[in-house]
Amino acid sequence: PREHQPEYLGQRLAAGLRAAQLRPVDVAYFRRGSGRGDAAALPPTASLLRLEGQAIVSGLRRNAGAIELRLFNPLTVPITAHLRLDDALWREEHPFRAERVDLEGRSLAPLDMVDDGAWALPLRPKEIATVHLT
C-alpha cells in the first residue's frame, strides 16, 4: 500500500526536520528491503560516534572544520567517558585526533586513546567539557 512509500513517510515531517518517525510496520518494511534492487537488511543500530559511560551530550556541532562535542557529568563523583568511532573502515580512511578544549575552543590537552577507536575523557563531578575531533 501507499503508506509504505518513502514519500508518504516524509509527509509526516514538520518544520523541515530531516528525520522520519517509523511505525513498527515501517521498520519491518525497510529492514527487509523495498524490493527495488538488492537492498541489504539494516542493522538494529548504527552510529559513527558513540559515547560510553554516564556522561551526557549537551551539544554537538561542526566548528571550523572540527566536530565539537560538549559533555556534562551529572554525577557528584568523577567518571570517565569513552568516545568511540564505531566504523573501523571509516576510521582508517579518516583518522581523527581528539583534544580537550576550553569553552572558547583553545586546546587544553589531547585525549588518550585507550583502545582501537576509543578516547578516554575523565570528568570531575558536575564538570562540563568540550572535545574537538579533527
PDB file of C-alpha atoms in Angstrom:
ATOM      1  CA  PRO A   1       0.000   0.000   0.000  1.00  0.00           C
ATOM      2  CA  ARG A   2       0.889   3.645  -0.399  1.00  0.00           C
ATOM      3  CA  GLU A   3       1.612   4.096   3.300  1.00  0.00           C
ATOM      4  CA  HIS A   4       4.925   2.233   2.845  1.00  0.00           C
ATOM      5  CA  GLN A   5       6.202   4.636   0.216  1.00  0.00           C
ATOM      6  CA  PRO A   6       9.026   6.930   1.410  1.00  0.00           C
ATOM      7  CA  GLU A   7       7.067   9.914   0.061  1.00  0.00           C
ATOM      8  CA  TYR A   8       4.242   9.112   2.467  1.00  0.00           C
ATOM      9  CA  LEU A   9       6.637   8.817   5.402  1.00  0.00           C
ATOM     10  CA  GLY A  10       8.134  12.182   4.540  1.00  0.00           C
ATOM     11  CA  GLN A  11       4.719  13.820   4.732  1.00  0.00           C
ATOM     12  CA  ARG A  12       4.684  13.214   8.476  1.00  0.00           C
ATOM     13  CA  LEU A  13       7.627  15.549   8.938  1.00  0.00           C
ATOM     14  CA  ALA A  14       7.103  19.061  10.217  1.00  0.00           C
ATOM     15  CA  ALA A  15       9.151  22.257  10.238  1.00  0.00           C
ATOM     16  CA  GLY A  16      11.830  20.910   7.916  1.00  0.00           C
ATOM     17  CA  LEU A  17      13.070  18.127  10.202  1.00  0.00           C
ATOM     18  CA  ARG A  18      15.379  15.692   8.436  1.00  0.00           C
ATOM     19  CA  ALA A  19      14.254  12.534  10.187  1.00  0.00           C
ATOM     20  CA  ALA A  20      11.241  10.306   9.867  1.00  0.00           C
ATOM     21  CA  GLN A  21       9.341   8.550  12.598  1.00  0.00           C
ATOM     22  CA  LEU A  22       8.793   4.964  11.636  1.00  0.00           C
ATOM     23  CA  ARG A  23       5.996   2.772  12.902  1.00  0.00           C
ATOM     24  CA  PRO A  24       6.831  -0.882  13.658  1.00  0.00           C
ATOM     25  CA  VAL A  25       5.350  -1.927  10.307  1.00  0.00           C
ATOM     26  CA  ASP A  26       7.584   0.642   8.561  1.00  0.00           C
ATOM     27  CA  VAL A  27      10.706  -0.664  10.291  1.00  0.00           C
ATOM     28  CA  ALA A  28       9.924  -4.220   9.195  1.00  0.00           C
ATOM     29  CA  TYR A  29       9.379  -2.981   5.635  1.00  0.00           C
ATOM     30  CA  PHE A  30      12.702  -1.151   5.412  1.00  0.00           C
ATOM     31  CA  ARG A  31      14.691  -3.906   7.153  1.00  0.00           C
ATOM     32  CA  ARG A  32      13.752  -6.491   4.523  1.00  0.00           C
ATOM     33  CA  GLY A  33      14.339  -4.073   1.635  1.00  0.00           C
ATOM     34  CA  SER A  34      11.821  -2.385  -0.591  1.00  0.00           C
ATOM     35  CA  GLY A  35      12.058  -4.948  -3.376  1.00  0.00           C
ATOM     36  CA  ARG A  36      13.878  -2.423  -5.588  1.00  0.00           C
ATOM     37  CA  GLY A  37      17.295  -3.911  -6.266  1.00  0.00           C
ATOM     38  CA  ASP A  38      19.370  -5.886  -3.808  1.00  0.00           C
ATOM     39  CA  ALA A  39      18.763  -3.912  -0.604  1.00  0.00           C
ATOM     40  CA  ALA A  40      20.652  -5.323   2.365  1.00  0.00           C
ATOM     41  CA  ALA A  41      18.941  -5.547   5.729  1.00  0.00           C
ATOM     42  CA  LEU A  42      19.696  -2.674   8.081  1.00  0.00           C
ATOM     43  CA  PRO A  43      21.459  -3.364  11.386  1.00  0.00           C
ATOM     44  CA  PRO A  44      19.373  -2.779  14.546  1.00  0.00           C
ATOM     45  CA  THR A  45      21.553   0.236  15.411  1.00  0.00           C
ATOM     46  CA  ALA A  46      24.361   2.123  13.726  1.00  0.00           C
ATOM     47  CA  SER A  47      26.463   5.090  14.699  1.00  0.00           C
ATOM     48  CA  LEU A  48      29.631   6.796  13.606  1.00  0.00           C
ATOM     49  CA  LEU A  49      30.421   8.145  17.084  1.00  0.00           C
ATOM     50  CA  ARG A  50      29.284   6.502  20.310  1.00  0.00           C
ATOM     51  CA  LEU A  51      29.523   7.819  23.875  1.00  0.00           C
ATOM     52  CA  GLU A  52      30.037   5.162  26.546  1.00  0.00           C
ATOM     53  CA  GLY A  53      29.631   5.913  30.236  1.00  0.00           C
ATOM     54  CA  GLN A  54      27.352   8.159  32.250  1.00  0.00           C
ATOM     55  CA  ALA A  55      28.219  11.490  30.652  1.00  0.00           C
ATOM     56  CA  ILE A  56      25.515  13.425  28.823  1.00  0.00           C
ATOM     57  CA  VAL A  57      25.975  15.096  25.439  1.00  0.00           C
ATOM     58  CA  SER A  58      24.854  18.698  25.800  1.00  0.00           C
ATOM     59  CA  GLY A  59      25.972  19.921  22.387  1.00  0.00           C
ATOM     60  CA  LEU A  60      27.305  18.732  19.052  1.00  0.00           C
ATOM     61  CA  ARG A  61      28.250  20.914  16.090  1.00  0.00           C
ATOM     62  CA  ARG A  62      30.729  21.375  13.282  1.00  0.00           C
ATOM     63  CA  ASN A  63      33.041  24.266  14.085  1.00  0.00           C
ATOM     64  CA  ALA A  64      35.900  25.440  11.828  1.00  0.00           C
ATOM     65  CA  GLY A  65      36.451  22.025  10.272  1.00  0.00           C
ATOM     66  CA  ALA A  66      36.218  20.162  13.581  1.00  0.00           C
ATOM     67  CA  ILE A  67      33.406  18.299  15.254  1.00  0.00           C
ATOM     68  CA  GLU A  68      32.800  19.965  18.599  1.00  0.00           C
ATOM     69  CA  LEU A  69      31.237  17.811  21.283  1.00  0.00           C
ATOM     70  CA  ARG A  70      30.227  19.183  24.673  1.00  0.00           C
ATOM     71  CA  LEU A  71      29.727  16.719  27.527  1.00  0.00           C
ATOM     72  CA  PHE A  72      28.429  17.024  31.077  1.00  0.00           C
ATOM     73  CA  ASN A  73      28.989  14.803  34.112  1.00  0.00           C
ATOM     74  CA  PRO A  74      25.667  14.909  36.016  1.00  0.00           C
ATOM     75  CA  LEU A  75      27.022  12.896  38.941  1.00  0.00           C
ATOM     76  CA  THR A  76      28.641  14.005  42.194  1.00  0.00           C
ATOM     77  CA  VAL A  77      31.547  11.601  41.622  1.00  0.00           C
ATOM     78  CA  PRO A  78      34.282  11.585  38.963  1.00  0.00           C
ATOM     79  CA  ILE A  79      33.649   9.459  35.870  1.00  0.00           C
ATOM     80  CA  THR A  80      35.438   8.579  32.653  1.00  0.00           C
ATOM     81  CA  ALA A  81      33.534   8.911  29.404  1.00  0.00           C
ATOM     82  CA  HIS A  82      34.684   6.980  26.342  1.00  0.00           C
ATOM     83  CA  LEU A  83      34.182   8.348  22.832  1.00  0.00           C
ATOM     84  CA  ARG A  84      34.300   5.602  20.226  1.00  0.00           C
ATOM     85  CA  LEU A  85      34.356   5.697  16.444  1.00  0.00           C
ATOM     86  CA  ASP A  86      32.323   2.624  15.538  1.00  0.00           C
ATOM     87  CA  ASP A  87      33.166   2.149  11.883  1.00  0.00           C
ATOM     88  CA  ALA A  88      36.681   0.644  11.503  1.00  0.00           C
ATOM     89  CA  LEU A  89      36.837   1.249   7.743  1.00  0.00           C
ATOM     90  CA  TRP A  90      35.809   4.880   8.198  1.00  0.00           C
ATOM     91  CA  ARG A  91      38.478   5.289  10.929  1.00  0.00           C
ATOM     92  CA  GLU A  92      41.176   4.041   8.553  1.00  0.00           C
ATOM     93  CA  GLU A  93      40.170   6.447   5.797  1.00  0.00           C
ATOM     94  CA  HIS A  94      39.519   9.438   8.078  1.00  0.00           C
ATOM     95  CA  PRO A  95      41.916   9.364  11.049  1.00  0.00           C
ATOM     96  CA  PHE A  96      40.686  11.557  13.867  1.00  0.00           C
ATOM     97  CA  ARG A  97      42.561  13.410  16.535  1.00  0.00           C
ATOM     98  CA  ALA A  98      40.677  14.237  19.723  1.00  0.00           C
ATOM     99  CA  GLU A  99      41.610  17.059  22.041  1.00  0.00           C
ATOM    100  CA  ARG A 100      40.051  18.687  25.029  1.00  0.00           C
ATOM    101  CA  VAL A 101      39.443  22.412  24.512  1.00  0.00           C
ATOM    102  CA  ASP A 102      38.172  25.246  26.670  1.00  0.00           C
ATOM    103  CA  LEU A 103      34.827  26.959  26.084  1.00  0.00           C
ATOM    104  CA  GLU A 104      36.456  29.278  23.539  1.00  0.00           C
ATOM    105  CA  GLY A 105      37.954  26.385  21.553  1.00  0.00           C
ATOM    106  CA  ARG A 106      41.571  26.782  22.709  1.00  0.00           C
ATOM    107  CA  SER A 107      43.439  23.489  23.007  1.00  0.00           C
ATOM    108  CA  LEU A 108      43.991  22.169  26.538  1.00  0.00           C
ATOM    109  CA  ALA A 109      45.229  18.590  26.047  1.00  0.00           C
ATOM    110  CA  PRO A 110      44.961  15.697  23.605  1.00  0.00           C
ATOM    111  CA  LEU A 111      42.768  12.795  24.684  1.00  0.00           C
ATOM    112  CA  ASP A 112      44.381   9.422  25.261  1.00  0.00           C
ATOM    113  CA  MET A 113      43.239   6.602  23.020  1.00  0.00           C
ATOM    114  CA  VAL A 114      42.546   3.630  25.289  1.00  0.00           C
ATOM    115  CA  ASP A 115      41.858   1.027  22.612  1.00  0.00           C
ATOM    116  CA  ASP A 116      41.093   0.799  18.926  1.00  0.00           C
ATOM    117  CA  GLY A 117      38.918   3.785  18.138  1.00  0.00           C
ATOM    118  CA  ALA A 118      38.089   4.978  21.680  1.00  0.00           C
ATOM    119  CA  TRP A 119      39.299   8.016  23.618  1.00  0.00           C
ATOM    120  CA  ALA A 120      39.054   8.365  27.393  1.00  0.00           C
ATOM    121  CA  LEU A 121      37.759  11.628  28.835  1.00  0.00           C
ATOM    122  CA  PRO A 122      37.941  11.924  32.634  1.00  0.00           C
ATOM    123  CA  LEU A 123      35.300  14.264  34.068  1.00  0.00           C
ATOM    124  CA  ARG A 124      35.153  15.739  37.563  1.00  0.00           C
ATOM    125  CA  PRO A 125      31.804  15.887  39.391  1.00  0.00           C
ATOM    126  CA  LYS A 126      29.344  18.209  37.585  1.00  0.00           C
ATOM    127  CA  GLU A 127      32.024  19.165  35.056  1.00  0.00           C
ATOM    128  CA  ILE A 128      31.283  20.399  31.538  1.00  0.00           C
ATOM    129  CA  ALA A 129      33.946  19.501  28.963  1.00  0.00           C
ATOM    130  CA  THR A 130      34.375  20.303  25.288  1.00  0.00           C
ATOM    131  CA  VAL A 131      36.157  17.990  22.849  1.00  0.00           C
ATOM    132  CA  HIS A 132      37.264  18.760  19.287  1.00  0.00           C
ATOM    133  CA  LEU A 133      37.538  15.900  16.825  1.00  0.00           C
ATOM    134  CA  THR A 134      39.684  16.851  13.837  1.00  0.00           C
TER     135      THR A 134
END
